[in-house]
Every structure is written in structure tokens, then in C-alpha cells.
Amino acid sequence: MNSVQVSGNNLTYVYVILGISLLALAIAYALRAQVLAQGEGTAKMQEIATAIQEGAAAYLARQFKTLSVFVAIVFVLLFALPGDMEIRIGRSIFFLVGAGFSALVGYNGMWLAVRANVRVAEAARKKSAQKAVQIAFRTGGVVGMTTVGLGLLGASLVVIIYKENAPAVLEGFGFGAAMLAMFMRVGGGIFTKAADVGADLVGKVEKGIPEDDPRNAATIADNVGDNVGDCAGMAADLFESYAVTLVAALILGKAGFGDSGLIYPLIVPAIGIITAILGIFLTKLRPSDKTAMSAINRSFFTSAVISAVLVGFATYTYLPNSLMNMSGLTAQAQAVDVNPRVLALGAVLIGIALAAAIQVLTGFFTEVGKRPVNDVAASSKTGAATVILAGISVGFESAVYSALLIAAAVYGAFLLGGGSIVLSLFAVSLAGTGLLTTVGVIVAMDTFGPISDNAQGIAEMSGDVKGEGAKILTSLDAVGNTTKAITKGIAIATAVLAATALFGAFTDAIKLAVLDAGKNVADLGIEFNGVLDVADPRNLVGLIIGAAVVFMFSGLAINAVSRAAGAVVVEVREQFRKYPGIMTGKVKPEYGRVVDICTRDSLRELATPGLLAVMAPIAVGFGLGVGALGAYLAGAIGTGTLMAVFLANSGGAWDNAKKMIEDGSYGGKGSDAHKATVVGDTVGDPFKDTAGPAINPLIKVMNLVGLLITPAIVGFALDNNQRMSKLIALLATAAIIFALIRNRRRATAIA
């Protein structure tokens, strides 16, 4: 076997990529300065914005303090995994780096978003829709550039320091990013939707006042939640998608492309940074555009096309036309009849095409004016029950089409491998990197949503933005709902591609563990070959448990929102009862009390889903074997894909159906139809903003845990150390049971 090396020109390429990552961070800083230079509006607007800033900063500070305990525990536990001491130290250190970068991306997104919201509102007050769109999107651009810059910075540093051992160390980097993102997604999602649901139920339904009426004690918490959930949580989510996809691509690239396999997966996202910069600066509202969605779509598709062209040029410049001309591969691997240029470019183009297809598909099912949303809005004429049924049907139908699109992309990439499993799985991971060439624009699109939502809230609470300015913000808010739904769809696709590629890395890890033990892979039967035998009951059980964990995780997240929202409803009702002057505007509500409730309840609910994500694969792997663990991961990927899309798109359809009625359809605000869609939206809130998005990091966390523990599982099995395996499985199972019982016994606010 030829030894894989990172030296000479390849090392130079990595340093260039490192420079491009620093360029992304510099662009982020420049965009940040542009945003902060804009006008902040009236004194009343600034007062409301300051309250949102203080609430968001306080929440994230408490969240990071809580999560630091989990991070410290995992940092120590990673040392217990098999491997050379140098690798174990590097893996643990870069686990901290990954977690730290994920936290930084999330915090940076929140910090600027809570300052951009008032600036967008001020631009609308001055009747400049173009300026409002530009501020909101460039704020998202800061978050996008930070995401791609830090992701590529971390990966390139690992390759420079550890060279051919980089994939093993990157497992820690990806795990740190994924674990923190999952916690931030769950915690931020619980916070934002508890406040949102509570505000809607008491304010809109019971008191008949507008969504962001300053008389509602939950309004500040609602606006805080938009930032800690959709800005901080989503930014961390897409950062970990970036990191984990690179982990899988480099692990499989080393096996499939040798030396080049550790460099090419870094070149593709580096090109993505260049195109993201172009996409951000190209996003401008034209007089001919009906809504901001037209400008956003134009920049997205333009950047996608430019990415495809530049990747094509880089591929044919860097890669040879035959595997025979690649170094670091075995003679057997070099003999595979595959053109590496065709494989690499074809896979990347599949990923870019998938991002574009999901953009169109999700937009169709969630955008105002499209048939599905129109149908949900029309169902409001017959009450809340039909609204809920119509939204659920949209979610189910769209999940099928999205899943088939993703499956087609995975299979299409797989076919490029020419019959070689390693090359086929490497192609899948490259499709993931292709999709992520657009991630800078994707993050900008997502951040656009909560900023425009906050801007409308500040405008309504202050009463200083009226007429044309108010109409501008209403339009931007509806567009923001669609962009959030689209980015969730793309995030789901990245999760599936990354998880599938990690699944391939998992099977490769089995073989390497067997070889490291001095055994012949071919002689050890189907289990240690990493091939799943469906006739084995253990594997079927593993598959069922993997699917079940997705359902349990979703249930825990939605139930957490229900409990926290119940506490908010009780508090807001009590304030209205205790202080009648609130309704007349003579008494100011106690906004801080609702912020404290949401903060307390969301952080309290983090532990159970987190333990479930980490301990379930450990219990299955050590208890039932490595084959069952593979089936478990397959079950989680399949079920997670459908569940995540269903939850995201049904929630998006309900939200925009409500927006349609608030804009005057079917009786407008205050009508029975409006009340029906408010109920639908309250059901959809935890669907689309808590449970659905949290499934993305969930399946990647579980795949990474599976990848990390596989050598230990195989080692115990080969040493016939069943007692230790069963003990670890029992301890993991006991931890899950304890957490679930404790969660179930927790009292609700209205119990």
C-alpha cells in the first residue's frame, strides 16, 4: 500500500484554502461594519431593540454555561476511545474547537441580528424597501461568511497539523460542532416557540390584540426567541453540517482518492466562499421584483451556477483523468475503471442541483400565493380542525417528494463510483460538499427570516412605522417565513448526505478495526464486513430502535414547548388579571418575567434529548453488536428525513396561511378564519422551529457517536469481552430510562 501524504503542492493548496477561510472572516467583518453604520430609528424603537438584545444575550450566556458541563464530560470521555495518544489528544482538543466555533457562529449570528432588526425597521419607516432588504440580507451574509470561514479554517488547520491522520482528528471537530448545535437547536427552539405560542394564544385568541402588541407580556420573549432559535440555533446547525460533511468527505477521500482525497474536499467549499461573497453582494431588490423573494432567488441561483462553473474548472485543473495517476492508492484501488474528474465534478453538480431543487420544492409548498398555502388558508372557513388537517397533509406530501429528491441524489452520486463502494460513498460525501457551496447564501437566507420578523415586531410595538413602511415589513416577514422553510429543507438534505457518507465511514471503520486487531476481514463473516444482513433479528431490532429514537426525540421537543408555553400562558393571563391597566396602556407589562420563564424551561429541557442522542447508539452498539448499530443508524437516517421535512413544511404552510388572512383574505384579522389559522400556526410553531430542525444535528450526532465507538465495539467482540460490552450497554440504557422517567414526572405549569 502506498502511504497517503500531504506534502509539496498539496500542502500549498491547503495553505491557500486557509487564506480563503480568513478572507471569509474579513468579509464578515466588513459587512458587519456596513450594517452597524445604518440608522437605528426612533428612541422608542431603540428601547424595544435594547430589551431584545439584553434578553438574547442573557439567554445565550446561561445556555453556554449549562452546556460547558456536557462539553467538559465528553472532552474527558474521548480519551477513553481506542487510538494512538497523539490522535486521541488531537481529537479531544479539536472537539473543543468544534464546539467553540459552533458556539461562536451562533452567538455572532444572534449579536448582529438583534442590532440589525431595528435598522431594518428604520429603513422601512423611511419607505426604502431596497435598503431594508439589503440590511437584512447582509446581516445574514455576516453569519454566512462566519459559518463557512470558521468551518474551513478548522478543517484546513487539522489537515496542516495532522496531515494524513487528519480524518481521525476531524471526527472530534465534527462531533463538537454537532453536539453543541443540537443543544442550541433544541434549547433555542423551545425558548422561541414557548414564547410565540404563549403570545398567540393569550394575545391574539383570548384578548384579540395584534401579534406584537406591547400590551402582551410575551412579545419581548417572542422576539428574543426568534434570535436565539432561528439565528443562533440555525447558524450553529449549518456550521455543524459544514464540519460534519467535511469530516465524512476527508475520511472517505483518503480511502478513495489517496493524497488528492484530503485536498479536493477542501477546494470545493473554498470555491463556495467566493461564490457566497458574490451572491450576498448581488442580492438587490429591483423595481420589477414583486417581493424580496425574487431578489433572493436570483442571487441564490446565480451563485449556484457560478459555483458549478468554478468547481468544473478546479476539478479539471487539480485532478488527473485516471486513478492510475493518483498517489497514495493501492494497486487494486488504482485499477478501478473510473475517471476521477467525472466522479468528482458529477457528484458536486448533483449536490448543487439538489440545493436548487429543494429551494423550488419547499418554496412551492410554503410560499404565499402557491396552491398548498392557499388551500390551507381556504380551509380556515370551516374552523381550526380543518386548518390542522390541511397543514398536516401538506407536510406529509412534501416529505415524500423531498425524500425522493434526496434519495435520487444519493443514488445518483453512488452510481458514479463505478461499482467501488468506497468511491461511491466518497461521491455521496462530495455531493454534500457541492450542496454546501451555497451554504453562505443559505445562512443569509435563513437569518433574513428572524430579522424581518423582529423588525415588524419592533415597528408594531413602537407604533412609529405606519402606512407604506408597515406594508414593506409585512411583505418581508412573509418572505422570511419562506426563506426559513427553504433553508430548513436544505439543512435536512445536508444532514442526510452527511449521515449517509458517515455511514460509509462507519463501515470503513469496522474494517480498519478488524485489520488493526491483526485479523483478516474476509474471514470474519458478514457482521464485521459492515454488510447488514436483514435476516438477522438483531439488525431488524436496531433498525426499529433507530426509527423510534427520532419519534421519541421529536416528542420530547414538542412536549417541552407545550409545557413551557403553558407556563407562559399562565403568566400572561395572570398579568392581565392582576394589572387591568395593561389593556388600557397605563401599565407596562413585566416582560422580563416571561423571558425568565422561557430561559429556565428551555435549559431545563436540554438534558433528556441530549442524553438520548448520545446514549442510544452506545446502548445498541455495545448491546446488540456493530451490525445492529449500522441498522440503527440507517433507521434514524430514513425516519429522520421524512419526519424533519414533514414537521418543517407543515409548520411553514400554517404560518404563511395565517399571514394570508392577516393581509385581508377570508375576513382578515380578528375573523373566525384568522382565529382558526392562529391555532394552526401555534401547532406548527414547535413543528417547524423546534422538533423539525433539531432532527438534523440529531442524526449526525448519532452517526458520529457510532463512528467513534465502532473500534471499541469491534475490539471487545474480537477479544470475546462480552461482559464489558453488556455492562456499557446497560449503563447507557439506564441513563436513558432515568432521564425519560425524570422528564415525565416533571410538572406542567397548569398541573
XYZ file of C-alpha atoms in Angstrom:
751
model
C 0.000 0.000 0.000
C 1.200 3.464 -0.905
C 1.210 5.810 2.061
C -1.147 8.766 1.897
C 0.764 12.037 2.328
C 0.010 15.735 2.479
C 3.121 17.467 1.193
C 4.520 19.618 -1.620
C 1.886 21.276 -3.804
C -0.942 19.675 -1.848
C 0.212 21.339 1.358
C 0.457 24.642 -0.529
C -3.155 24.220 -1.652
C -4.227 23.760 1.976
C -2.476 26.981 2.987
C -4.275 28.800 0.136
C -7.587 27.358 1.380
C -6.698 28.545 4.889
C -6.190 32.017 3.419
C -9.605 31.891 1.723
C -11.228 30.982 5.057
C -9.595 34.056 6.620
C -10.865 36.133 3.667
C -14.404 34.978 4.501
C -13.975 36.182 8.085
C -12.622 39.525 6.827
C -15.650 39.943 4.537
C -17.900 39.144 7.503
C -16.238 41.928 9.497
C -16.642 44.399 6.627
C -20.337 43.539 6.190
C -20.829 43.861 9.939
C -19.470 47.411 9.825
C -21.843 48.243 6.936
C -24.866 47.023 8.880
C -23.949 48.835 12.103
C -23.478 52.105 10.182
C -27.211 52.243 9.340
C -29.759 54.342 11.225
C -31.293 52.905 14.439
C -34.684 54.585 14.295
C -36.634 56.452 16.977
C -35.993 56.384 20.717
C -38.985 54.064 21.242
C -37.702 51.643 18.594
C -34.249 51.639 20.176
C -35.737 50.962 23.628
C -37.542 47.855 22.360
C -34.451 46.679 20.452
C -32.321 47.057 23.600
C -34.742 44.865 25.571
C -34.473 42.169 22.879
C -30.675 42.437 22.916
C -30.484 42.059 26.680
C -32.830 39.059 26.715
C -30.987 37.219 23.930
C -27.537 37.841 25.445
C -28.692 36.697 28.898
C -30.213 33.512 27.485
C -27.157 32.505 25.460
C -24.832 33.228 28.392
C -26.858 30.901 30.619
C -27.103 28.299 27.853
C -23.341 28.211 27.245
C -22.739 27.938 30.997
C -25.082 24.926 31.132
C -23.551 23.273 28.056
C -19.984 23.717 29.290
C -20.628 20.832 31.714
C -21.565 18.475 28.854
C -18.586 19.648 26.798
C -16.166 19.022 29.679
C -17.517 15.492 30.277
C -17.297 14.486 26.597
C -13.800 16.013 26.322
C -12.594 13.608 29.024
C -14.529 10.588 27.687
C -12.990 10.934 24.213
C -9.619 9.997 25.713
C -11.057 6.574 26.579
C -11.586 5.661 22.915
C -9.016 3.480 21.117
C -6.218 5.051 19.070
C -2.713 6.480 19.273
C -2.226 9.012 22.058
C -1.435 11.778 19.553
C -4.748 11.136 17.746
C -6.727 10.966 20.993
C -5.258 14.262 22.227
C -5.897 15.943 18.866
C -9.432 14.559 18.690
C -10.292 15.867 22.161
C -8.713 19.279 21.569
C -10.478 19.753 18.240
C -13.709 18.578 19.848
C -13.398 21.713 21.991
C -12.513 23.775 18.912
C -15.580 22.445 17.032
C -17.858 23.155 19.989
C -16.299 26.594 20.448
C -16.671 27.502 16.766
C -20.287 26.322 16.775
C -20.996 28.496 19.819
C -19.166 31.449 18.230
C -21.136 31.165 14.991
C -24.400 31.039 16.926
C -23.507 33.934 19.223
C -22.231 36.070 16.370
C -25.468 35.485 14.438
C -27.560 36.480 17.430
C -25.435 39.520 18.354
C -25.743 41.182 14.963
C -29.330 40.107 14.262
C -30.632 41.866 17.399
C -28.957 45.053 16.195
C -29.967 44.720 12.542
C -33.675 44.277 13.319
C -34.181 47.893 14.396
C -32.151 49.099 11.407
C -34.401 47.182 9.013
C -37.443 48.703 10.737
C -35.908 52.172 10.359
C -35.262 51.609 6.632
C -38.918 50.614 6.226
C -40.016 53.673 8.207
C -38.199 55.753 5.612
C -40.100 53.776 2.932
C -36.969 52.165 1.437
C -37.776 48.526 0.723
C -34.458 48.121 -1.118
C -32.457 49.309 1.891
C -34.470 47.119 4.292
C -33.819 44.011 2.173
C -30.144 44.877 1.842
C -29.609 45.341 5.589
C -31.420 42.103 6.469
C -29.614 40.031 3.833
C -26.169 41.446 4.513
C -26.627 40.738 8.203
C -27.311 37.164 7.169
C -24.213 37.436 4.987
C -22.105 38.152 8.072
C -23.404 34.960 9.689
C -22.923 33.022 6.440
C -19.331 34.193 5.994
C -18.567 33.388 9.641
C -20.051 29.907 9.201
C -18.060 28.973 6.112
C -14.940 30.793 7.280
C -14.700 29.036 10.643
C -15.714 25.662 9.163
C -12.988 25.758 6.537
C -10.495 27.264 8.986
C -10.941 24.363 11.408
C -10.732 21.675 8.710
C -7.675 23.170 6.985
C -5.831 23.608 10.315
C -6.394 19.930 11.147
C -5.058 18.863 7.729
C -1.999 21.151 8.086
C -1.183 19.899 11.599
C -2.097 16.212 11.328
C -1.767 15.670 7.542
C -2.685 12.056 6.678
C -4.100 11.500 10.202
C -6.466 14.447 9.792
C -9.678 12.394 9.270
C -9.428 10.746 12.710
C -8.875 14.106 14.437
C -11.666 15.726 12.429
C -14.108 13.243 13.959
C -13.681 15.180 17.203
C -14.070 18.547 15.447
C -17.309 17.421 13.772
C -18.655 15.853 16.967
C -18.058 19.042 18.966
C -19.817 21.147 16.331
C -22.743 18.714 16.012
C -23.313 18.234 19.741
C -23.376 21.925 20.543
C -25.554 22.671 17.513
C -28.073 20.056 18.629
C -28.302 21.588 22.102
C -28.580 25.120 20.688
C -31.251 23.976 18.237
C -33.311 22.265 20.935
C -32.846 24.946 23.604
C -33.347 27.899 21.271
C -36.297 26.163 19.620
C -38.031 25.552 22.957
C -37.448 29.165 24.025
C -38.736 30.796 20.851
C -41.799 28.633 20.420
C -42.839 28.708 24.072
C -42.924 32.497 23.882
C -44.532 32.545 20.417
C -47.284 30.066 21.291
C -47.983 31.755 24.619
C -48.150 35.197 22.987
C -50.505 33.992 20.233
C -52.895 32.065 22.486
C -53.415 34.813 25.048
C -52.874 37.851 22.847
C -54.499 37.002 19.526
C -57.070 34.392 20.506
C -58.142 35.431 24.009
C -57.633 39.220 24.015
C -57.964 39.902 20.284
C -54.875 42.119 20.152
C -52.179 42.064 17.415
C -49.225 39.670 17.494
C -46.629 42.209 18.584
C -48.857 44.444 20.667
C -46.774 45.987 23.506
C -49.580 45.132 25.946
C -48.700 41.439 25.595
C -46.094 40.444 28.197
C -44.740 37.697 25.923
C -43.826 39.931 22.962
C -40.245 40.683 24.018
C -39.619 36.997 24.781
C -41.081 36.115 21.359
C -38.652 38.465 19.622
C -35.753 37.216 21.760
C -36.675 33.676 20.800
C -36.515 34.429 17.076
C -32.846 35.261 17.560
C -31.720 32.511 19.927
C -33.628 29.890 17.925
C -33.596 30.845 14.262
C -30.364 32.889 14.231
C -28.101 31.271 16.816
C -29.581 27.770 16.504
C -29.740 27.637 12.701
C -26.282 29.151 12.245
C -24.803 26.536 14.579
C -26.807 23.839 12.757
C -25.466 24.769 9.317
C -21.956 25.172 10.707
C -22.003 21.634 12.027
C -23.423 20.403 8.686
C -20.428 22.055 7.065
C -17.992 20.494 9.523
C -19.513 17.016 9.539
C -19.741 16.851 5.740
C -16.032 17.704 5.542
C -15.275 15.016 8.130
C -17.035 12.353 6.047
C -15.528 13.621 2.777
C -11.961 13.551 4.120
C -12.343 10.093 5.716
C -13.712 8.602 2.502
C -11.498 10.777 0.285
C -8.353 9.365 1.889
C -9.537 5.834 1.064
C -10.912 6.658 -2.404
C -8.575 9.297 -3.865
C -5.430 8.903 -1.759
C -3.436 12.130 -1.385
C -5.899 14.120 -3.501
C -8.803 12.912 -1.341
C -7.531 15.008 1.568
C -7.313 18.161 -0.554
C -10.142 18.152 -3.106
C -12.972 18.150 -0.495
C -11.448 21.390 0.858
C -11.177 23.018 -2.585
C -14.931 22.723 -3.249
C -16.151 24.661 -0.159
C -13.329 27.182 -0.682
C -14.904 27.941 -4.068
C -18.238 28.138 -2.256
C -16.854 31.025 -0.185
C -16.033 33.005 -3.322
C -19.491 32.426 -4.797
C -21.194 33.206 -1.474
C -19.493 36.617 -1.444
C -20.825 37.268 -4.953
C -24.315 36.025 -4.008
C -24.522 38.297 -0.953
C -23.464 41.417 -2.841
C -25.722 40.578 -5.809
C -28.868 40.471 -3.657
C -30.616 43.722 -4.519
C -34.312 44.476 -4.795
C -35.284 45.684 -8.266
C -38.348 47.811 -9.056
C -39.692 44.928 -11.169
C -39.495 42.420 -8.266
C -42.899 41.538 -6.778
C -41.342 40.576 -3.441
C -37.904 40.245 -1.862
C -38.137 36.521 -2.647
C -37.446 37.297 -6.307
C -34.162 39.045 -5.429
C -33.131 36.268 -3.032
C -33.911 33.515 -5.549
C -31.968 35.386 -8.227
C -28.827 35.634 -6.092
C -29.103 32.019 -4.934
C -29.371 30.553 -8.419
C -26.698 32.892 -9.782
C -24.231 31.856 -7.082
C -25.128 28.180 -7.660
C -24.353 28.456 -11.397
C -21.069 30.287 -10.732
C -20.146 27.581 -8.176
C -20.756 24.861 -10.755
C -18.559 26.591 -13.354
C -15.676 27.286 -10.953
C -15.773 23.771 -9.482
C -15.614 22.363 -13.010
C -12.517 24.421 -13.747
C -10.852 23.458 -10.432
C -11.686 19.774 -10.885
C -10.147 19.507 -14.340
C -7.130 21.534 -13.215
C -6.372 19.658 -9.983
C -7.435 16.047 -10.578
C -5.885 13.654 -13.139
C -8.058 11.782 -15.660
C -7.260 8.336 -14.244
C -6.909 6.731 -10.831
C -3.651 5.237 -12.095
C -2.141 8.723 -11.968
C -3.120 9.314 -8.313
C -0.713 8.740 -5.431
C -1.494 7.153 -2.093
C -3.749 4.427 -3.531
C -3.274 0.653 -3.575
C -2.733 -1.056 -6.930
C -6.189 -2.615 -6.515
C -7.807 0.798 -6.000
C -5.947 2.287 -8.968
C -7.287 -0.469 -11.210
C -10.928 0.694 -10.831
C -12.178 1.997 -14.186
C -13.380 5.437 -13.059
C -12.389 8.891 -14.279
C -11.797 10.850 -11.037
C -12.687 14.148 -12.768
C -16.060 12.844 -13.899
C -16.800 11.325 -10.489
C -15.842 14.427 -8.523
C -17.497 17.023 -10.755
C -20.597 14.882 -11.290
C -21.052 14.423 -7.531
C -20.589 18.131 -6.764
C -23.056 19.105 -9.512
C -25.593 16.665 -8.048
C -25.246 18.429 -4.682
C -25.682 21.887 -6.215
C -28.693 20.690 -8.241
C -30.212 19.172 -5.092
C -29.964 22.507 -3.263
C -31.690 24.259 -6.159
C -34.410 21.578 -6.408
C -35.186 21.740 -2.696
C -35.324 25.534 -2.932
C -38.023 25.271 -5.613
C -39.929 22.396 -3.986
C -40.025 23.897 -0.490
C -40.991 27.281 -1.908
C -43.928 25.655 -3.703
C -45.296 24.076 -0.513
C -44.730 27.026 1.855
C -44.773 30.266 -0.172
C -47.704 32.695 -0.036
C -49.632 32.613 -3.322
C -48.843 28.973 -4.098
C -51.619 26.374 -4.159
C -50.766 24.436 -0.945
C -50.721 27.556 1.264
C -53.829 28.901 -0.460
C -55.617 25.618 0.305
C -54.610 25.750 3.987
C -55.849 29.348 4.208
C -59.138 28.429 2.482
C -59.694 25.594 4.985
C -59.936 28.225 7.732
C -63.509 28.967 6.614
C -64.583 25.728 8.304
C -62.556 26.063 11.501
C -59.285 25.200 13.228
C -59.661 21.414 12.810
C -59.675 21.612 9.009
C -56.720 24.036 9.088
C -54.709 21.498 11.077
C -55.706 18.633 8.791
C -54.836 20.642 5.659
C -51.412 21.598 7.070
C -50.619 18.018 8.089
C -51.469 16.789 4.596
C -49.101 19.406 3.076
C -46.341 18.210 5.396
C -46.869 14.528 4.588
C -46.993 15.087 0.815
C -43.984 17.394 0.678
C -41.945 14.963 2.827
C -42.373 12.271 0.191
C -41.184 14.485 -2.667
C -38.250 15.855 -0.664
C -37.201 12.383 0.478
C -37.354 11.083 -3.103
C -35.252 14.037 -4.299
C -32.631 13.380 -1.636
C -32.703 9.633 -2.309
C -32.264 10.244 -6.049
C -29.274 12.490 -5.326
C -27.699 9.871 -3.049
C -28.246 7.104 -5.599
C -27.065 9.260 -8.493
C -23.840 10.034 -6.657
C -23.492 6.373 -5.704
C -23.646 5.299 -9.363
C -20.638 7.469 -10.163
C -18.418 5.113 -8.163
C -18.215 2.501 -10.929
C -19.009 -0.405 -8.619
C -16.472 0.558 -5.942
C -18.247 1.019 -2.601
C -15.552 3.371 -1.277
C -15.624 5.583 -4.361
C -19.423 5.559 -4.424
C -19.656 6.697 -0.818
C -16.957 9.294 -1.447
C -19.127 10.599 -4.300
C -22.048 10.907 -1.854
C -19.894 12.968 0.510
C -18.770 15.168 -2.410
C -22.433 15.763 -3.265
C -22.721 17.078 0.288
C -19.771 19.437 -0.236
C -21.383 20.548 -3.521
C -24.606 21.393 -1.740
C -22.601 23.322 0.831
C -21.005 25.547 -1.812
C -24.227 27.524 -1.440
C -24.220 27.493 2.388
C -23.050 31.123 2.726
C -26.143 32.311 0.840
C -28.324 29.711 2.595
C -27.369 31.032 6.051
C -28.017 34.581 4.836
C -31.466 33.490 3.647
C -32.273 31.902 6.986
C -31.130 34.862 9.069
C -33.246 37.118 6.846
C -36.348 35.471 8.369
C -35.996 36.283 12.077
C -34.564 39.736 11.342
C -37.589 40.712 9.234
C -39.904 39.161 11.871
C -38.190 41.170 14.621
C -38.299 44.335 12.512
C -42.053 44.020 12.119
C -42.394 43.375 15.858
C -40.361 46.471 16.756
C -42.383 48.545 14.294
C -45.708 47.359 15.712
C -44.690 47.697 19.354
C -43.299 51.196 18.890
C -46.157 52.465 16.712
C -43.619 54.564 14.773
C -43.835 52.720 11.431
C -47.080 53.179 9.534
C -48.538 53.116 6.042
C -46.116 52.057 3.309
C -43.398 51.232 5.848
C -45.677 48.772 7.659
C -46.601 47.144 4.325
C -42.894 46.711 3.477
C -42.260 44.916 6.776
C -45.342 42.682 6.408
C -44.101 41.593 2.971
C -40.578 40.937 4.275
C -41.974 38.880 7.175
C -43.913 36.616 4.778
C -40.797 36.213 2.616
C -38.823 35.438 5.770
C -41.188 32.565 6.577
C -40.476 31.079 3.159
C -36.693 31.545 3.359
C -36.663 29.846 6.775
C -38.636 26.901 5.388
C -36.304 26.626 2.382
C -33.144 26.676 4.481
C -34.602 24.046 6.790
C -35.215 21.831 3.742
C -31.647 22.315 2.557
C -30.309 21.700 6.079
C -32.226 18.408 6.129
C -30.680 17.428 2.778
C -27.177 18.187 4.071
C -27.911 16.106 7.155
C -28.924 13.098 5.056
C -25.944 13.367 2.702
C -23.549 13.816 5.618
C -25.141 10.969 7.572
C -25.047 8.633 4.543
C -21.398 9.461 3.977
C -20.671 8.974 7.677
C -22.449 5.635 7.428
C -19.914 4.715 4.767
C -17.125 5.916 7.027
C -18.659 3.780 9.786
C -18.418 0.600 7.675
C -14.836 1.529 6.763
C -14.070 1.982 10.473
C -15.265 -1.600 11.115
C -12.816 -2.976 8.573
C -9.937 -0.877 9.898
C -10.656 -2.005 13.464
C -10.574 -5.630 12.371
C -7.302 -5.127 10.494
C -5.773 -3.285 13.455
C -6.564 -6.329 15.587
C -4.479 -8.422 13.195
C -7.472 -10.257 11.736
C -8.477 -10.907 8.130
C -11.662 -9.044 7.287
C -12.792 -11.604 4.740
C -12.683 -14.409 7.301
C -14.838 -12.755 9.936
C -18.256 -13.012 8.409
C -20.891 -10.579 7.391
C -21.110 -8.572 10.626
C -17.538 -7.343 10.607
C -17.594 -6.690 6.893
C -20.053 -3.941 7.644
C -22.734 -5.539 5.450
C -26.170 -5.508 7.028
C -27.958 -8.823 6.966
C -31.681 -8.066 7.210
C -32.355 -11.672 8.156
C -30.503 -11.131 11.441
C -33.123 -10.204 14.108
C -30.571 -8.025 15.907
C -30.272 -5.807 12.864
C -34.034 -5.525 12.479
C -34.290 -4.554 16.148
C -31.555 -1.965 15.636
C -33.436 -0.515 12.639
C -36.664 -0.207 14.642
C -34.882 1.428 17.590
C -33.205 3.941 15.239
C -36.594 4.952 13.825
C -38.121 5.034 17.319
C -35.441 7.391 18.677
C -36.387 10.004 16.049
C -40.018 9.812 17.194
C -39.033 9.976 20.871
C -36.723 12.937 20.264
C -39.458 14.813 18.362
C -41.991 14.042 21.080
C -39.676 15.307 23.810
C -39.028 18.564 21.944
C -42.714 19.259 21.230
C -43.743 18.325 24.767
C -41.098 20.680 26.131
C -42.616 23.527 24.088
C -46.084 22.577 25.318
C -45.014 22.723 28.955
C -43.057 25.946 28.600
C -45.843 27.582 26.557
C -48.317 26.569 29.251
C -46.203 28.415 31.811
C -46.114 31.481 29.546
C -49.901 31.419 29.049
C -50.456 31.248 32.816
C -48.042 34.157 33.406
C -49.513 36.420 30.694
C -53.077 35.712 31.814
C -52.109 36.490 35.408
C -50.558 39.798 34.408
C -53.712 40.811 32.519
C -55.820 39.816 35.563
C -53.576 41.426 38.154
C -52.951 44.669 36.250
C -56.107 45.740 34.335
C -54.265 48.900 33.297
C -52.191 46.871 30.856
C -55.080 46.719 28.383
C -55.604 50.485 28.545
C -51.895 51.145 28.090
C -51.479 52.765 31.525
C -49.436 49.883 32.989
C -46.345 48.367 31.366
C -46.269 44.537 31.354
C -43.439 42.703 33.128
C -41.656 41.407 30.011
C -38.681 40.098 31.974
C -40.771 37.518 33.833
C -41.728 35.774 30.576
C -38.113 35.896 29.341
C -37.013 34.241 32.609
C -39.693 31.518 32.283
C -38.645 30.682 28.714
C -34.951 30.675 29.659
C -35.461 28.440 32.698
C -37.732 25.944 30.989
C -35.729 25.650 27.770
C -32.444 24.980 29.584
C -34.145 22.527 31.945
C -35.385 20.504 28.975
C -31.993 20.122 27.264
C -30.631 17.140 29.159
C -33.090 14.403 28.136
C -32.905 14.757 24.321
C -29.137 15.231 24.584
C -28.675 12.030 26.585
C -30.954 10.158 24.198
C -28.885 11.213 21.167
C -25.567 10.141 22.702
C -26.542 7.106 24.783
C -28.932 5.325 22.382
C -26.262 4.383 19.794
C -23.943 3.329 22.631
C -26.648 1.060 24.088
C -27.455 -0.503 20.696
C -23.836 -0.849 19.551
C -22.434 -2.449 22.681
C -25.625 -4.383 23.440
C -26.520 -5.823 20.020
C -23.301 -5.551 18.022
C -21.891 -3.458 15.236
C -24.332 -4.801 12.624
C -27.314 -3.686 14.724
C -25.647 -0.300 15.210
C -25.409 0.097 11.427
C -29.101 -0.784 11.077
C -29.906 1.652 13.901
C -28.181 4.468 12.017
C -29.960 3.527 8.778
C -33.336 3.606 10.552
C -32.580 7.002 12.071
C -31.495 8.479 8.720
C -34.592 7.246 6.864
C -37.137 8.177 9.503
C -35.377 11.421 10.367
C -35.505 12.600 6.747
C -39.260 12.155 6.446
C -40.035 13.462 9.925
C -37.902 16.597 9.574
C -39.407 17.617 6.219
C -42.950 16.851 7.401
C -42.553 18.992 10.510
C -40.821 21.883 8.715
C -43.160 22.198 5.736
C -46.462 21.715 7.580
C -45.360 24.413 10.034
C -44.298 26.740 7.204
C -47.639 26.277 5.400
C -49.625 27.047 8.579
C -47.559 30.168 9.251
C -47.983 31.661 5.795
C -51.675 30.724 5.677
C -52.066 32.866 8.801
C -50.133 35.654 7.066
C -52.527 35.484 4.086
C -55.537 36.021 6.310
C -53.823 38.813 8.246
C -53.271 40.501 4.877
C -57.045 40.533 4.280
C -58.072 37.130 2.888
C -61.210 35.370 4.210
C -62.200 38.148 6.589
C -58.777 39.362 7.716
C -57.570 39.977 11.270
C -59.991 39.242 14.083
C -62.238 36.997 11.966
C -63.092 33.384 12.808
C -60.872 32.318 9.920
C -57.995 34.256 11.475
C -58.505 32.561 14.851
C -58.506 29.165 13.108
C -55.180 29.838 11.370
C -53.678 31.144 14.620
C -54.434 27.740 16.163
C -52.827 26.040 13.149
C -49.773 28.277 13.461
C -49.427 27.520 17.167
C -49.394 23.787 16.375
C -46.900 24.410 13.572
C -44.529 26.533 15.659
C -42.854 23.674 17.580
C -43.048 21.543 14.423
C -41.039 23.862 12.195
C -38.833 25.671 14.691
C -38.095 23.143 17.441
C -38.501 19.442 16.652
C -38.019 19.529 12.866
C -34.721 21.455 12.720
C -33.286 19.609 15.734
C -33.510 16.287 13.857
C -30.733 17.474 11.514
C -27.972 17.586 14.146
C -29.545 14.604 15.924
C -28.866 12.135 13.111
C -25.340 13.500 12.631
C -24.563 13.304 16.352
C -25.722 9.678 16.394
C -23.670 8.822 13.293
C -20.573 10.445 14.779
C -21.060 8.617 18.079
C -21.375 5.374 16.063
C -18.176 6.205 14.174
C -16.271 7.000 17.365
C -17.330 3.879 19.324
C -17.021 1.330 16.486
C -13.338 0.465 17.134
C -14.152 -0.254 20.788
C -17.194 -2.418 19.887
C -15.171 -4.438 17.370
C -12.261 -4.715 19.781
C -14.442 -6.125 22.587
C -16.117 -8.546 20.164
C -12.819 -9.877 18.808
C -11.440 -10.254 22.334
C -14.672 -12.027 23.313
C -15.109 -9.491 26.104
C -18.904 -9.674 26.156
C -19.141 -8.790 29.843
C -17.687 -5.299 29.342
C -19.842 -4.682 26.235
C -23.033 -5.630 28.069
C -22.083 -3.521 31.087
C -21.583 -0.416 28.923
C -24.896 -1.101 27.133
C -26.732 -1.479 30.447
C -25.269 1.749 31.841
C -26.257 3.664 28.683
C -29.768 2.185 28.788
C -30.116 3.030 32.484
C -29.103 6.654 31.783
C -31.795 6.928 29.085
C -34.501 5.367 31.286
C -33.594 7.620 34.222
C -33.726 10.744 32.025
C -37.090 9.755 30.500
C -38.687 8.984 33.882
C -37.391 12.263 35.310
C -38.721 14.135 32.285
C -42.145 12.503 32.521
C -42.502 13.299 36.222
C -41.767 16.978 35.665
C -44.841 19.005 36.467
C -46.508 21.293 33.956
C -47.372 24.888 34.689
C -51.059 24.126 34.847
C -50.957 20.813 36.687
